[in-house]
Coordinates of C-alpha atoms in Angstrom, one line a residue:
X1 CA 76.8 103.8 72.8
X2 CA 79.9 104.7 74.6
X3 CA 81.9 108.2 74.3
X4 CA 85.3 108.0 75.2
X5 CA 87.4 110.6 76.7
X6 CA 91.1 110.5 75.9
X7 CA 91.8 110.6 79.5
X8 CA 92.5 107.9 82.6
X9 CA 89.7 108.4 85.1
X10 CA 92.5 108.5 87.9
X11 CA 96.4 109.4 86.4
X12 CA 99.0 106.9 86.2
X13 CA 102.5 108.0 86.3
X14 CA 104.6 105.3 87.3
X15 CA 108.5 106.5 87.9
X16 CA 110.2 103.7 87.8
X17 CA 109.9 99.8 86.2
X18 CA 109.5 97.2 87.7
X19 CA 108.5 93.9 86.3
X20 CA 108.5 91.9 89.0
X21 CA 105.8 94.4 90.2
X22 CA 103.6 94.2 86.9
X23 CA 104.0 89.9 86.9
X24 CA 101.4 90.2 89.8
X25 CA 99.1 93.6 88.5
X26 CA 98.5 92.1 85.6
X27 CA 96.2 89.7 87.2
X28 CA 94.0 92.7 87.8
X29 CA 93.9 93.3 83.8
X30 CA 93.0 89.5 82.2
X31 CA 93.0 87.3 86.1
X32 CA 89.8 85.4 87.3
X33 CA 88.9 88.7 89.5
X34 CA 90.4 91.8 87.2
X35 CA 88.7 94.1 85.4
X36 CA 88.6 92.5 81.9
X37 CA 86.1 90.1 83.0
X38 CA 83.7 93.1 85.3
X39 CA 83.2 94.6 82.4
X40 CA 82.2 92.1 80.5
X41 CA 80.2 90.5 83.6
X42 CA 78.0 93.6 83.9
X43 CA 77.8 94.4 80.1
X44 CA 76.7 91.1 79.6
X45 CA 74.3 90.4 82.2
X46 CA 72.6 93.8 81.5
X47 CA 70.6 92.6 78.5
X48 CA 68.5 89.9 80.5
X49 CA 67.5 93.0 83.5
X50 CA 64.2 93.4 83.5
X51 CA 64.5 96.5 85.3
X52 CA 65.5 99.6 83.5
X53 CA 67.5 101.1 86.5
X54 CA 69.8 98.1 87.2
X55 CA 69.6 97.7 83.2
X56 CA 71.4 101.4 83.5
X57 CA 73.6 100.8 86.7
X58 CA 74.7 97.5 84.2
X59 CA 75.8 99.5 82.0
X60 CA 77.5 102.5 84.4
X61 CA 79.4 100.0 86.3
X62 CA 80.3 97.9 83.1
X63 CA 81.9 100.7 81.6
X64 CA 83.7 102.1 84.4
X65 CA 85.2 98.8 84.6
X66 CA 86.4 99.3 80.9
X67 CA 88.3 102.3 82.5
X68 CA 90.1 100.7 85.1
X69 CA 91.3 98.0 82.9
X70 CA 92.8 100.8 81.0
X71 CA 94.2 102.1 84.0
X72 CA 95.8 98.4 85.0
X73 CA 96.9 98.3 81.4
X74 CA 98.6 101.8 81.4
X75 CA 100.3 100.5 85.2
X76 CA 101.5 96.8 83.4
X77 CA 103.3 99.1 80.8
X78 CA 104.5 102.1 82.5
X79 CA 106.7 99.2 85.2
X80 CA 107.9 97.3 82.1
X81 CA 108.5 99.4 79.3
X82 CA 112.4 100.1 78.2
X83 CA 113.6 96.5 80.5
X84 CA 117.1 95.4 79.9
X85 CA 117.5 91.7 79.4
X86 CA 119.5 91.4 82.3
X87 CA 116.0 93.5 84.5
X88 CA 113.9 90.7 82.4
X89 CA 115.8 87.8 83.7
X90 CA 116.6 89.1 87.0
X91 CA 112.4 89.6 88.0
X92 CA 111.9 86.7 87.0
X93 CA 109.9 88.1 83.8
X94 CA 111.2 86.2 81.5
X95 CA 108.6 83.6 81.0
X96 CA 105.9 86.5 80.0
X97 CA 108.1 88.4 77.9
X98 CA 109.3 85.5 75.9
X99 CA 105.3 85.0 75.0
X100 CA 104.4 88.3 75.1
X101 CA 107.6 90.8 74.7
X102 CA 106.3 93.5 76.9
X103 CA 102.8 93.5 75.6
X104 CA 99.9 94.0 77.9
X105 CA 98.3 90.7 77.4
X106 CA 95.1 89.9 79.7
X107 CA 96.3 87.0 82.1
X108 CA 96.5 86.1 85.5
X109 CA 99.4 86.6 88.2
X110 CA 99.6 82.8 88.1
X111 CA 100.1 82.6 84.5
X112 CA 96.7 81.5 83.1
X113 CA 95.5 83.3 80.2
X114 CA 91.9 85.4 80.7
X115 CA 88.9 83.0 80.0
X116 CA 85.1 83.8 79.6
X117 CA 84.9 81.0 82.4
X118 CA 86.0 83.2 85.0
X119 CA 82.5 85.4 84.6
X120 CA 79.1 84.5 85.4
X121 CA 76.3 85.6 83.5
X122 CA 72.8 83.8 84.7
X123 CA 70.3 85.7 83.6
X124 CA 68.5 85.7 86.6
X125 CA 68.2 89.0 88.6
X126 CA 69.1 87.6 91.8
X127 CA 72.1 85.4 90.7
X128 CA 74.0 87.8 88.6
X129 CA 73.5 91.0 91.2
X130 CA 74.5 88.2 94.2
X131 CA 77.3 87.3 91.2
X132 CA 78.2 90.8 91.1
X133 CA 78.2 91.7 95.0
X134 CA 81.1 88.4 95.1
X135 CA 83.1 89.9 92.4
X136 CA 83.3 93.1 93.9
X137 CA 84.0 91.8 97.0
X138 CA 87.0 89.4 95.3
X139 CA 88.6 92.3 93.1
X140 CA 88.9 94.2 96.5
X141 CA 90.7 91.4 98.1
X142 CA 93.3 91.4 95.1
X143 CA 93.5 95.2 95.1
X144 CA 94.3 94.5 99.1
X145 CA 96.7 91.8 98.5
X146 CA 98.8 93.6 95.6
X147 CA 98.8 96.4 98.3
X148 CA 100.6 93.9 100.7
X149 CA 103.0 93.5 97.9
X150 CA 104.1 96.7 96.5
X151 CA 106.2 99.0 98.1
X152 CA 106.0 101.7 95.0
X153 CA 103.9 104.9 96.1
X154 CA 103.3 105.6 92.2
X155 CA 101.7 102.1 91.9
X156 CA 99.9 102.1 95.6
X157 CA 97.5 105.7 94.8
X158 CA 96.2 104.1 91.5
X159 CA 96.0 100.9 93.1
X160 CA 94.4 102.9 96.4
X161 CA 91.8 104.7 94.1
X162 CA 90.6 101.0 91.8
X163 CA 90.1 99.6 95.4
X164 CA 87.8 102.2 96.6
X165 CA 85.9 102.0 93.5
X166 CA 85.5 98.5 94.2
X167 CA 83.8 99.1 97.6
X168 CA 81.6 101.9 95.9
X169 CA 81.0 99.3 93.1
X170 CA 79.9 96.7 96.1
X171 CA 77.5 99.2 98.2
X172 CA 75.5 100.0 94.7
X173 CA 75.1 96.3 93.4
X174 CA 73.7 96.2 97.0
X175 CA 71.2 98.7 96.4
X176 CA 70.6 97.2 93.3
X177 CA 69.5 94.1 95.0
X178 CA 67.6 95.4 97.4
X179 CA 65.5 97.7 94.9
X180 CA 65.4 93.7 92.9
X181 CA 63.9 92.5 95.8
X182 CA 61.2 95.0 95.9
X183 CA 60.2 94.9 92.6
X184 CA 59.9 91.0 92.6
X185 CA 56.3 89.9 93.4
X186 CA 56.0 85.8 94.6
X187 CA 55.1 84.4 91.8
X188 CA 58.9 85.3 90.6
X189 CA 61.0 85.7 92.7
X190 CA 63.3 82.9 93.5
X191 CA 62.4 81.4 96.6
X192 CA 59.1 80.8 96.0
X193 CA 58.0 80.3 92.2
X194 CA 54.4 78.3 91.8
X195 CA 55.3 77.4 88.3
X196 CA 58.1 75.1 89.7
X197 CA 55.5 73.5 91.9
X198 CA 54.3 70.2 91.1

């Protein structure tokens, strides 16, 4: 179903390491708002849309997602690859590497490991596009706060560019909802549903 391009969808070239850097980025690969679980999220909740456009924007966004985790990955490495133990110790990165060397594991900046918890997928148009619109909404407020954090112009454009996609990401799940909303007639949509009535 997918064809995959050898290529990042926006370049990383990180200059320099910096673990200290990647303990709180990673939580953008495997945390409760990164990008392992939006892709999953909309690949997941595409199956039970009724409608073949959102079925299709699903899928679009769901995939794009599997990019930037790629990108978040290729960040994690690029500020921890080739660390001294004495670079280790001194970040403060030493917990992580003992588990994981310097592996791109999916986890968040706190230290919990990714869990299929931290995704909701209803099954219900108007839950998992709300669901969606929130998740957007919460990986852009990580992208902001790792912005607040990071003083390395290498890290900041790739980090610049996942947050924009965020906001674009936000703006069509809104769409999405609003066409929803259209194409639901009374007797299904969620406010008012007659079977329910006794």
């Amino acid at each position: 179903m997918f064809v995959y391009e050898k290529k990042l969808q926006y370049p990383v070239r990180i200059r320099s390491t910096n673990p200290a850097l990647a303990k709180f980025i990673i939580s953008q690969y495997g945390g409760p708002d990164g990008e392992l679980g939006a892709s999953l999220r909309y690949l997941s909740q595409r199956y039970a849309m009724p409608y073949p456009e959102l079925k299709g924007l699903l899928t679009d966004i769901g995939t794009e997602e599997l990019g930037h985790l790629e990108m978040i990955g290729a960040v994690v490495h690029q500020l921890t690859r080739d660390l001294s133990v004495d670079e280790i110790k001194k970040a403060g990165f030493d917990a992580y590497f003992v588990d994981h060397t310097a592996g791109v594991y999916p986890t968040a900046a706190s230290g919990f490991p990714w869990s299929a918890a931290s995704m909701a997928v209803k099954g219900d148009v108007i839950a998992d596009l709300s669901e969606d619109l929130a998740a957007e909404q919460k990986a852009r407020v990580t992208y902001d706060n790792i912005l607040r954090l990071s003083d390395d112009p290498d890290v900041n454009n790739v980090m610049r560019y996942l947050r924009e996609r965020e906001v674009v990401h936000y703006q069509r799940f809104g769409e999405g909802l609003r066409l929803a909303s259209e194409k639901l007639n009374e007797k299904n949509f969620y406010a008012v549903n007659p079977s329910f009535d006794r």
